[in-house]
PDB file of C-alpha atoms in Angstrom:
ATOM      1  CA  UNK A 296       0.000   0.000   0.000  1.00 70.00           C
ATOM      2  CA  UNK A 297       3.023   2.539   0.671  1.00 78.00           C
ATOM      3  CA  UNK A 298       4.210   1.826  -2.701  1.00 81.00           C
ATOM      4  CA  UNK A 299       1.164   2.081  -4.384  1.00 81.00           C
ATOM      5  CA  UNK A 300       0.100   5.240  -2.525  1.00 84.00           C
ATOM      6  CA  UNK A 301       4.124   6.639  -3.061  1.00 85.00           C
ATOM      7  CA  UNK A 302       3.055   6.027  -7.027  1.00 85.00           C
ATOM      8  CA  UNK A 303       0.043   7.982  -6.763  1.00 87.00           C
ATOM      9  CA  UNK A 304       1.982  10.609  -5.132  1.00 88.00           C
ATOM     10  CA  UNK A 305       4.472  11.108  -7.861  1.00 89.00           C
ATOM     11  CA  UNK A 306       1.633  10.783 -10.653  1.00 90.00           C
ATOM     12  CA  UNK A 307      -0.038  13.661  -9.005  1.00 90.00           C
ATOM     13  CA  UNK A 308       3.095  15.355  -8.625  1.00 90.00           C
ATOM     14  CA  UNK A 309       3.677  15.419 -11.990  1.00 92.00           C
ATOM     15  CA  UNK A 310       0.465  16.889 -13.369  1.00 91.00           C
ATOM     16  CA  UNK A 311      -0.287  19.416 -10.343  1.00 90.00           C
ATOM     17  CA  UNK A 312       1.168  22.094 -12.600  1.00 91.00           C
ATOM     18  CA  UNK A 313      -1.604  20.883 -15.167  1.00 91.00           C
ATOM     19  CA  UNK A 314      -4.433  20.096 -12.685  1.00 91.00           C
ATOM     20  CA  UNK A 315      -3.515  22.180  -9.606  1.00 89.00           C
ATOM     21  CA  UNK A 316      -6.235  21.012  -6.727  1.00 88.00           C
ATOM     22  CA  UNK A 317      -7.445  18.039  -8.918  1.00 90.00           C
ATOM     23  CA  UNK A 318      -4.249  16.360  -9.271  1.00 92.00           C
ATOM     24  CA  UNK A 319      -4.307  13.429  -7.476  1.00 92.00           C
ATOM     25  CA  UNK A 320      -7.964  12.601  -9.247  1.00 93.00           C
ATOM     26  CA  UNK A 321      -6.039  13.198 -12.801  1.00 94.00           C
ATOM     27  CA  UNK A 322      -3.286  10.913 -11.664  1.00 93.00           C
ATOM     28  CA  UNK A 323      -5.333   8.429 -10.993  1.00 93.00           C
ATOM     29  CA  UNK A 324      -7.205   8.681 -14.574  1.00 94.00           C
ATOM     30  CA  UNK A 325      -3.317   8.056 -15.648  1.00 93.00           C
ATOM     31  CA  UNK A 326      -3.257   5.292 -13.544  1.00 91.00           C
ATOM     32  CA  UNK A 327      -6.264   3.659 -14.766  1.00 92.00           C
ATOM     33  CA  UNK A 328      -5.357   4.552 -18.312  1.00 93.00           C
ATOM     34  CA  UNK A 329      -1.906   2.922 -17.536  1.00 91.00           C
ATOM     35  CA  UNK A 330      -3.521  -0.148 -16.668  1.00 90.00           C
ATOM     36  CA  UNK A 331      -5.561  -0.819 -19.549  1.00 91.00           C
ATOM     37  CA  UNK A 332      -2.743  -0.130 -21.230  1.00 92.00           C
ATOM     38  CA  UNK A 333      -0.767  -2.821 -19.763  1.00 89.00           C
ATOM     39  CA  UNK A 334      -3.798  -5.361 -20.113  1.00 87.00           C
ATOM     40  CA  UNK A 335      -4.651  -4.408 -23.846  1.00 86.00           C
ATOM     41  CA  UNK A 336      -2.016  -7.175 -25.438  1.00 84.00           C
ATOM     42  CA  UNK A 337      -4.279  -9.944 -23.122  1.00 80.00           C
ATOM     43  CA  UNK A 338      -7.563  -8.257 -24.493  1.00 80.00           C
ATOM     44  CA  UNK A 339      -6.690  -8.898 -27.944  1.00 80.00           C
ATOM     45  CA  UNK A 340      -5.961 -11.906 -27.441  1.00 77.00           C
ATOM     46  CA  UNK A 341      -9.235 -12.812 -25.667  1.00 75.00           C
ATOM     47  CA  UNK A 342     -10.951 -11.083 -28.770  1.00 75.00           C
ATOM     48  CA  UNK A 343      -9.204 -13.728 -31.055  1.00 73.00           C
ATOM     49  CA  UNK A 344     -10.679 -16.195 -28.816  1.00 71.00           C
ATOM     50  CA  UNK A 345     -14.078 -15.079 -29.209  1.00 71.00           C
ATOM     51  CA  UNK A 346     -14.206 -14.430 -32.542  1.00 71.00           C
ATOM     52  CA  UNK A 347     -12.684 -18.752 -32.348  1.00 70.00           C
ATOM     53  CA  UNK A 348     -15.534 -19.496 -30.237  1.00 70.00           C
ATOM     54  CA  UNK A 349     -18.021 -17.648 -32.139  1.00 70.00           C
ATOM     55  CA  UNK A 350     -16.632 -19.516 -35.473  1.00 73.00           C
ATOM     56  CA  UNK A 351     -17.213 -23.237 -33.394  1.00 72.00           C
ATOM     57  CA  UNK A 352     -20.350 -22.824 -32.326  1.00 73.00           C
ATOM     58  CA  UNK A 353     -22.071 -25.027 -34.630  1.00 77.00           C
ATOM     59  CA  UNK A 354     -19.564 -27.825 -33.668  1.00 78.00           C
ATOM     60  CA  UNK A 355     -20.182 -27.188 -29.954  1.00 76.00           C
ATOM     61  CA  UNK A 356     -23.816 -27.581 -30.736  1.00 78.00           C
ATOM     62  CA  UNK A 357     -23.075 -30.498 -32.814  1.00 80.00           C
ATOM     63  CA  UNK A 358     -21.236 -32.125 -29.670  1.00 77.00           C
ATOM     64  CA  UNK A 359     -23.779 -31.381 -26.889  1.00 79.00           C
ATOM     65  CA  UNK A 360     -26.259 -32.868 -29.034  1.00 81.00           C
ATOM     66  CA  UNK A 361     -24.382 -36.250 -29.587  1.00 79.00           C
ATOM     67  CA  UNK A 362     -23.395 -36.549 -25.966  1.00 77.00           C
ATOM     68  CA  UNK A 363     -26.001 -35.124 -24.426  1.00 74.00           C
ATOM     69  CA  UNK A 364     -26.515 -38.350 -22.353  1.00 76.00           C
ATOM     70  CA  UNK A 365     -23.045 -38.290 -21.290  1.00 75.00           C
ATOM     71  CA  UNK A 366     -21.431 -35.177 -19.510  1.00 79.00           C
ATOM     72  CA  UNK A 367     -17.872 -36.554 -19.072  1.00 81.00           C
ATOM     73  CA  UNK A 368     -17.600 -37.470 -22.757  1.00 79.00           C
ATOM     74  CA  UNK A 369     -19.275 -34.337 -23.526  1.00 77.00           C
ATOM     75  CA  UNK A 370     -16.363 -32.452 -21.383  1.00 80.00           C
ATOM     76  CA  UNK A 371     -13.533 -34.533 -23.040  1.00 80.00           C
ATOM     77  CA  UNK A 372     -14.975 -33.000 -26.739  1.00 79.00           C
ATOM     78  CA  UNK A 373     -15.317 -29.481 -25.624  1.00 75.00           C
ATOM     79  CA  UNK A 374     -11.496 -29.973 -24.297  1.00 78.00           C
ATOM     80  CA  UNK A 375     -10.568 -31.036 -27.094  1.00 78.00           C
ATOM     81  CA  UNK A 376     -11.914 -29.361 -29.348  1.00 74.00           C
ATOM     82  CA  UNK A 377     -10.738 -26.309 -27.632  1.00 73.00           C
ATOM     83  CA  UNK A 378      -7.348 -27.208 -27.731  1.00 73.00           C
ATOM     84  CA  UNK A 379      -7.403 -28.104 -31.532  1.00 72.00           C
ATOM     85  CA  UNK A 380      -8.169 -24.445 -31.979  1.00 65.00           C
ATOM     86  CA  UNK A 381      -5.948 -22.596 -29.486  1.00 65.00           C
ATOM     87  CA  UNK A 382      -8.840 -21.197 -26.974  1.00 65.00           C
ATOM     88  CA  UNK A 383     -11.034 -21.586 -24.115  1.00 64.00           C
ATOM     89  CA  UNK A 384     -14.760 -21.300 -22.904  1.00 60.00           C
ATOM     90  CA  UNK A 385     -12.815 -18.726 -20.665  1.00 61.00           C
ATOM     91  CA  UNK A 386     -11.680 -16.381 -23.001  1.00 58.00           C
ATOM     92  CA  UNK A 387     -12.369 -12.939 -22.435  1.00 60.00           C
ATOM     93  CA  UNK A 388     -12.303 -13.031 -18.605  1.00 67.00           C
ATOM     94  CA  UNK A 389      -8.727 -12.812 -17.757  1.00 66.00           C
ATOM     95  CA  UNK A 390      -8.244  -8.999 -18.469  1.00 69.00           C
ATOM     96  CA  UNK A 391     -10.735  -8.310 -16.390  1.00 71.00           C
ATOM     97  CA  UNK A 392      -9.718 -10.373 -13.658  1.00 75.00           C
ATOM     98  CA  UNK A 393      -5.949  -8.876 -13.514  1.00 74.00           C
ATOM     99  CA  UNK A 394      -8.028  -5.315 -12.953  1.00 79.00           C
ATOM    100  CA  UNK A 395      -9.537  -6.175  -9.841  1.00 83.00           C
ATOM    101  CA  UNK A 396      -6.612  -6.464  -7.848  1.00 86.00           C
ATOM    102  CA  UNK A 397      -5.863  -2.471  -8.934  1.00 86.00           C
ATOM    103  CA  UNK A 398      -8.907  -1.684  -8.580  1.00 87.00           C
ATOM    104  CA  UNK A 399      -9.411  -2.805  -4.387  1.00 89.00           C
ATOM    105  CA  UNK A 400      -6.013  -1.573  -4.323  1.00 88.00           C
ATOM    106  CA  UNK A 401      -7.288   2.038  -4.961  1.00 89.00           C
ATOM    107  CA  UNK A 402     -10.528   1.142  -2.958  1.00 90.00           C
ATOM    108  CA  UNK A 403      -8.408   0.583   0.045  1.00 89.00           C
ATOM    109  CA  UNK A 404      -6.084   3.383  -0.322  1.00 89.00           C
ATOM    110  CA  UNK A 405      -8.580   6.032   0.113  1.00 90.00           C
ATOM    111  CA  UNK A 406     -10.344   4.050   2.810  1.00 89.00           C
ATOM    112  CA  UNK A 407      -7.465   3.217   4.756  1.00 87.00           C
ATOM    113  CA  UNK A 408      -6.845   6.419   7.512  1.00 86.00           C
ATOM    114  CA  UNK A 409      -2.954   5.331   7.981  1.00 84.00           C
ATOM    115  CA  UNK A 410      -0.394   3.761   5.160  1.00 83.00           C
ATOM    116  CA  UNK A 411       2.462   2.638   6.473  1.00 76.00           C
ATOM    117  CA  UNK A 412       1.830   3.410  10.023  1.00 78.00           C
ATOM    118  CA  UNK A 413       1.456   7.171   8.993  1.00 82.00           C
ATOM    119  CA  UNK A 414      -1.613   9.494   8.174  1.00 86.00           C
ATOM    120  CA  UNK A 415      -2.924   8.773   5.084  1.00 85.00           C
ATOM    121  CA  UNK A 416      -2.261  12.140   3.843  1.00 84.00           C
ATOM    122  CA  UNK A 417      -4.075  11.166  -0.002  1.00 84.00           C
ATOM    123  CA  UNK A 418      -7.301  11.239   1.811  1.00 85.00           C
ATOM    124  CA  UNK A 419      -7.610  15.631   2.151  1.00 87.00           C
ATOM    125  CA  UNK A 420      -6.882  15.329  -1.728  1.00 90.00           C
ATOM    126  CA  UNK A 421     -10.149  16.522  -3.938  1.00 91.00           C
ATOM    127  CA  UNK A 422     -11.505  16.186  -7.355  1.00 92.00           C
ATOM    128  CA  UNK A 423     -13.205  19.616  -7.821  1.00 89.00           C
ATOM    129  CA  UNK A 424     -15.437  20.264  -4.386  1.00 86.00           C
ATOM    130  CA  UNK A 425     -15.862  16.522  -3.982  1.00 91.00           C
ATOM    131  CA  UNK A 426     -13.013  14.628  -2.229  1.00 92.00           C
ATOM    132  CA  UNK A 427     -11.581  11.468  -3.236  1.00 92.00           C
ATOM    133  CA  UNK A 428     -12.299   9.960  -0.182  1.00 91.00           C
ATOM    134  CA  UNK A 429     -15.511  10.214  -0.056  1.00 92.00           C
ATOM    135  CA  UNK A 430     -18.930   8.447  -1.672  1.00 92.00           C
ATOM    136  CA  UNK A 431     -22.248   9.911  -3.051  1.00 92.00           C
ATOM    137  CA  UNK A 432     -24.171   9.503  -0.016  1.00 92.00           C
ATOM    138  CA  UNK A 433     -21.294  12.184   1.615  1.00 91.00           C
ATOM    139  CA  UNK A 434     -21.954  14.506  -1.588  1.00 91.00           C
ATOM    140  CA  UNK A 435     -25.753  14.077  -0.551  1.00 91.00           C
ATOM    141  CA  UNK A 436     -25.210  15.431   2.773  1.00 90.00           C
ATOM    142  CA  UNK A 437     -23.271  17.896   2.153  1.00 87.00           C
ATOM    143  CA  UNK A 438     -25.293  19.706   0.170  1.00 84.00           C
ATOM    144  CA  UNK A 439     -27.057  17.398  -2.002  1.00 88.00           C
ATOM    145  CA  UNK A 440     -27.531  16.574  -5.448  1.00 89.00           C
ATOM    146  CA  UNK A 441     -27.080  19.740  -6.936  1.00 92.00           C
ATOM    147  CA  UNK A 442     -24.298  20.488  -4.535  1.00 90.00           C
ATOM    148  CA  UNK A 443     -20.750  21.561  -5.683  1.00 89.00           C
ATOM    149  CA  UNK A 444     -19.748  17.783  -4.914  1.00 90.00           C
ATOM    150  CA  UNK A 445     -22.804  16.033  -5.685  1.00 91.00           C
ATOM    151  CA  UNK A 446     -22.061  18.064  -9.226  1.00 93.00           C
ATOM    152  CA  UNK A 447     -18.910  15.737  -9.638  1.00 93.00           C
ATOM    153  CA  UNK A 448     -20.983  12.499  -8.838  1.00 94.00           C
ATOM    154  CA  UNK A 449     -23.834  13.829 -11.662  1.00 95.00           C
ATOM    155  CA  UNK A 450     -21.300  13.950 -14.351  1.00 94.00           C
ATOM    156  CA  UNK A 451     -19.869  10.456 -13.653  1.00 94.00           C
ATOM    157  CA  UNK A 452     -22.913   8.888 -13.591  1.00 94.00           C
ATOM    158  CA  UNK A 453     -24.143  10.517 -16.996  1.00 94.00           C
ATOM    159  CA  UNK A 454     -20.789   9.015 -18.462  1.00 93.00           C
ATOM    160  CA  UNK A 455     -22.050   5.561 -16.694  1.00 92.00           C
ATOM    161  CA  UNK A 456     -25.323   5.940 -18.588  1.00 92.00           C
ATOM    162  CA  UNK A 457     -24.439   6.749 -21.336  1.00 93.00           C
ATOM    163  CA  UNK A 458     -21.479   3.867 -21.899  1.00 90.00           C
ATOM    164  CA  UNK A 459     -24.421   1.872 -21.107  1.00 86.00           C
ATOM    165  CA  UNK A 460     -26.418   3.077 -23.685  1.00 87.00           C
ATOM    166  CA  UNK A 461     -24.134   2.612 -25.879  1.00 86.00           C
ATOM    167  CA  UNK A 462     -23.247  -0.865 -25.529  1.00 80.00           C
ATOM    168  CA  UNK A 463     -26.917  -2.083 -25.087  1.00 79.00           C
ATOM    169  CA  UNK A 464     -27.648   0.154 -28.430  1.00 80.00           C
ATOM    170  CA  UNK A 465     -24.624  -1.810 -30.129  1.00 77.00           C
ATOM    171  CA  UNK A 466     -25.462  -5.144 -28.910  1.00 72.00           C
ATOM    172  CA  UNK A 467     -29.112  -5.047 -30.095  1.00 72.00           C
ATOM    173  CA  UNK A 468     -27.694  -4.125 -33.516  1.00 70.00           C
ATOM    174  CA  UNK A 469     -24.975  -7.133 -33.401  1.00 64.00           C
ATOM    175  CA  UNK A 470     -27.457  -9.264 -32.636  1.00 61.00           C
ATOM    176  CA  UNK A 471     -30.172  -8.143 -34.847  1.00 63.00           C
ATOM    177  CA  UNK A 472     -27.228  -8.451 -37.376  1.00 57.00           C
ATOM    178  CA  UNK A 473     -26.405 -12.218 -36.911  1.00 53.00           C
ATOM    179  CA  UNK A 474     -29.570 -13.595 -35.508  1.00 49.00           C
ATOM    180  CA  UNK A 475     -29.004 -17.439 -36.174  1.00 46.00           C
ATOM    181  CA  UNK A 476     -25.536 -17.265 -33.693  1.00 47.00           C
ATOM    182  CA  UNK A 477     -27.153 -16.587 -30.367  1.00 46.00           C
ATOM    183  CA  UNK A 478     -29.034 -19.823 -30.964  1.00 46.00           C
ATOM    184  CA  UNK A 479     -25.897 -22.052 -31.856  1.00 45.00           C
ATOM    185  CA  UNK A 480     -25.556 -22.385 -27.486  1.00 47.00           C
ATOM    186  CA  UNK A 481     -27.994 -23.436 -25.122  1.00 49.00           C
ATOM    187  CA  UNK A 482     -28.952 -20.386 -23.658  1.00 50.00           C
ATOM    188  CA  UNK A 483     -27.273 -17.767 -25.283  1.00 51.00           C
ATOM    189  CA  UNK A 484     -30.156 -15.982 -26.771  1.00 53.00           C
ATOM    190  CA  UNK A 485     -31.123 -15.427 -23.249  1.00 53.00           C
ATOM    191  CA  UNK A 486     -27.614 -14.248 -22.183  1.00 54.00           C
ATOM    192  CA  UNK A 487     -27.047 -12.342 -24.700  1.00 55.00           C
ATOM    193  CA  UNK A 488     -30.218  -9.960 -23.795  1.00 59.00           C
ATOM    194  CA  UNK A 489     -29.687  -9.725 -20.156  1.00 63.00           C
ATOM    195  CA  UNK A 490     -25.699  -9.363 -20.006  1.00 59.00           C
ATOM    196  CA  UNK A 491     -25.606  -5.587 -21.529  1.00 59.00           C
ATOM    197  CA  UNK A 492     -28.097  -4.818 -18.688  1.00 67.00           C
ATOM    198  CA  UNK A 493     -25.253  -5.487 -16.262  1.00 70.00           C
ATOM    199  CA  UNK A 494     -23.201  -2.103 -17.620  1.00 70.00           C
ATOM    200  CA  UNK A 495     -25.955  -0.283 -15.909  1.00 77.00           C
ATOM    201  CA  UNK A 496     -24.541  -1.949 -12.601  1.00 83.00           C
ATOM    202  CA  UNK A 497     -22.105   0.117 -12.799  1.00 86.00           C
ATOM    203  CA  UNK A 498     -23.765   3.013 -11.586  1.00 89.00           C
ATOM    204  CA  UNK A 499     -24.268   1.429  -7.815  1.00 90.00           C
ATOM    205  CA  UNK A 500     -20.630   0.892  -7.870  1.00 91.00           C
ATOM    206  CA  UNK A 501     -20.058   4.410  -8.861  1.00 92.00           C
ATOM    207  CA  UNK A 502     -22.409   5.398  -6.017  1.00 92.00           C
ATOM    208  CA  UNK A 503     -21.010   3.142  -3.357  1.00 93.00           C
ATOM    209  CA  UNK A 504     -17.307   3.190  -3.390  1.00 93.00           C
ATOM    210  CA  UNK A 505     -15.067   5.831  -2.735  1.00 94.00           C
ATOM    211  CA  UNK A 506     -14.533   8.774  -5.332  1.00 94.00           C
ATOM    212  CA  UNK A 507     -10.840   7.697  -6.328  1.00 93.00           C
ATOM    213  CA  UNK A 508     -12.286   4.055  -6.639  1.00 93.00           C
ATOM    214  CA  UNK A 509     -15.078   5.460  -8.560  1.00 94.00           C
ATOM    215  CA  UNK A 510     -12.807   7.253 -10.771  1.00 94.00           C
ATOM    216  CA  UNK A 511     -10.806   4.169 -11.585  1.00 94.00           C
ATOM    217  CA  UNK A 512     -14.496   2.554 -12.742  1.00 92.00           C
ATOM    218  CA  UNK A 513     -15.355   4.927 -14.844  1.00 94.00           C
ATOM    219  CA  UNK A 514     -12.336   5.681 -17.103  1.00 94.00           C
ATOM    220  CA  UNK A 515     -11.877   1.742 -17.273  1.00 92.00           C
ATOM    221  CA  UNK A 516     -15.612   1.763 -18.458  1.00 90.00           C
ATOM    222  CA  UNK A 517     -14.997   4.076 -20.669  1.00 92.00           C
ATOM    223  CA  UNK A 518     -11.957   2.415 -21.801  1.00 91.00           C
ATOM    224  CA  UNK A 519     -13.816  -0.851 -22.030  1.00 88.00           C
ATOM    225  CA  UNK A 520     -16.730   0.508 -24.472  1.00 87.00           C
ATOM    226  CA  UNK A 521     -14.306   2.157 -26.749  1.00 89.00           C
ATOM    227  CA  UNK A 522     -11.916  -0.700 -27.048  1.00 87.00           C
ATOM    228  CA  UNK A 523     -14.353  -3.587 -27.425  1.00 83.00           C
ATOM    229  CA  UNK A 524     -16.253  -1.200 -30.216  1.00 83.00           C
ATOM    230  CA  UNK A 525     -12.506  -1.707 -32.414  1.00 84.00           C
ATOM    231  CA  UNK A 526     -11.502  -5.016 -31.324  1.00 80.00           C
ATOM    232  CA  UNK A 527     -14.833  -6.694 -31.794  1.00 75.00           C
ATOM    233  CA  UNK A 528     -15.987  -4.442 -34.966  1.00 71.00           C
ATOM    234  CA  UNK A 529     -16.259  -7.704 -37.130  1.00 61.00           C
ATOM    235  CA  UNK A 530     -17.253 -10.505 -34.583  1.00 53.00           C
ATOM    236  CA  UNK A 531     -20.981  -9.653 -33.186  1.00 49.00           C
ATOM    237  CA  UNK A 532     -22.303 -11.748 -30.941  1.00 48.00           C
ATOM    238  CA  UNK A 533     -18.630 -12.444 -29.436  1.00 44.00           C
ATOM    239  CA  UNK A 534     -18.333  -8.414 -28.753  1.00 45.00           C
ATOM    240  CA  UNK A 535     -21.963  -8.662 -27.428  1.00 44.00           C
ATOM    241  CA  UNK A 536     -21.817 -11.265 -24.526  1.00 43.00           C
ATOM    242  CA  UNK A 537     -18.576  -9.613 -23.465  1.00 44.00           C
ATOM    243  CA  UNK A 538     -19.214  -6.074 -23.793  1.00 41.00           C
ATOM    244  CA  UNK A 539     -20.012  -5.646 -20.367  1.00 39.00           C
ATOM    245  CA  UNK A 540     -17.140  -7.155 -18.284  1.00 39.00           C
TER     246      UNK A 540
END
C-alpha cells in the first residue's frame, strides 16, 4: 500500500502544474489509463478467442447434441476441441480479472486512515469540491444533489449511462445483425439480452465506493466501451456477450 500510494503521489506530482487542486484525481485517470494499457495485449488476445468461439459454435452444438446423455464425454470434446483451436470457454475473462486487484487496491487506499503506520495524507486530496475519499451519499449530505460535490458524482454517472447506452444500443444491432448465432448455445439468446443490462450496474458501484475508486471505474468503463467497439468491430455476438465485463 506505501508503494502504491508513493506512485500515486508522484503521478499527481507530476500533473499538479496541469491540474492544480485536482491532481491526485487526474493521476489516478493516468493510472487507470496505464492499466488498460498494460492489459490491452491480453484483451486482444481474448478477442481472437471469441471471434474462435463464435466460429465453433455449430460444432459445440453439434457435440452437446451427440453426448447429451453423457457429460464426461461431452467435457472430453469441448477440451478437445478447444485445444485443436488454441482457446477456451474462458476467453475474455482474464483482463478483467488482472483489474480487480488495482482496482481494491485504490478502494483501500482512500479508505485506509494510515499507510504505512502514517496518516494517510491522499485522503484531504479533492476532485473539484468533492473529495476522493468520499462516496455519493457524503456529496448528498453535504449539500445534495445539486451540490458543488454532488455536481462531480452527476457527471460520472451521466458518463455511466451513457457507456451503457451505448453498448446495449450496439449489442441489439450485433445481434439483430447475426440472428441465427445466439441460438448455436444453449442459452445464449437469453444471455445475450440480459448481459448488456449489467453495464448499468455500474452506476451502484459508482455510487457506493469511494470517489478515487469510482474514478478508476469509470475511465476503465470508458476504456472498455471504446476498445471492445474496435476489437470486436467484425465478430458480433462475441463483442456482445462480453461487452459488459
Amino acid at each position: 500500500m506505501s508503494v502504491f500510494a508513493s506512485l500515486v503521489e508522484r503521478l499527481a506530482d507530476l500533473l499538479q502544474p496541469l491540474f492544480h487542486t485536482s491532481a491526485t484525481a487526474a493521476a489516478i485517470i493516468l493510472f487507470t489509463a496505464l492499466v488498460r494499457l498494460a492489459v490491452h495485449p491480453l484483451s486482444r488476445a481474448a478477442a481472437r478467442g471469441q471471434q474462435a468461439k463464435v466460429k465453433l459454435a455449430p460444432r459445440i452444438a453439434e457435440l452437446r447434441t451427440r453426448h447429451a446423455k453423457n457429460p464426461e464425454r461431452l467435457q472430453e470434446a469441448l477440451t478437445k476441441l478447444y485445444a485443436q483451436e488454441g482457446t477456451s470457454p474462458l476467453a475474455g475473462c482474464l483482463p478483467s480479472l488482472l483489474q480487480l486487484p488495482a482496482f481494491f487496491l485504490m478502494y483501500y487506499l482512500f479508505s485506509s486512515s494510515h499507510i504505512g503506520g502514517e496518516p494517510n495524507g491522499l485522503l484531504s486530496h479533492t476532485l473539484l469540491a468533492a473529495p476522493l475519499a468520499d462516496r455519493w451519499s457524503d456529496a448528498l449530505g453535504q449539500g445534495g444533489p445539486w451540490g458543488d460535490a454532488g455536481l462531480v458524482y452527476l457527471v460520472l454517472f451521466a458518463i455511466v449511462t451513457a457507456v451503457s447506452v451505448f453498448n446495449y444500443r450496439r449489442t441489439k444491432q450485433q445481434l439483430a445483425a447475426a440472428p441465427a448465432q445466439q441460438d448455436a448455445l444453449p442459452g445464449m439468446g437469453a444471455m445475450t439480452s440480459v448481459l448488456p443490462l449489467l453495464s448499468f450496474a455500474t452506476l451502484i458501484t459508482v455510487a457506493v465506493v469511494p470517489l478515487a475508486a469510482a474514478l478508476y471505474v469509470v475511465t476503465s468503463t470508458l476504456w472498455s466501451a471504446v476498445e471492445r467497439a474496435v476489437l470486436y468491430r467484425d465478430a458480433p455476438v462475441a463483442g456482445a456477450v462480453h461487452s459488459v465485463l
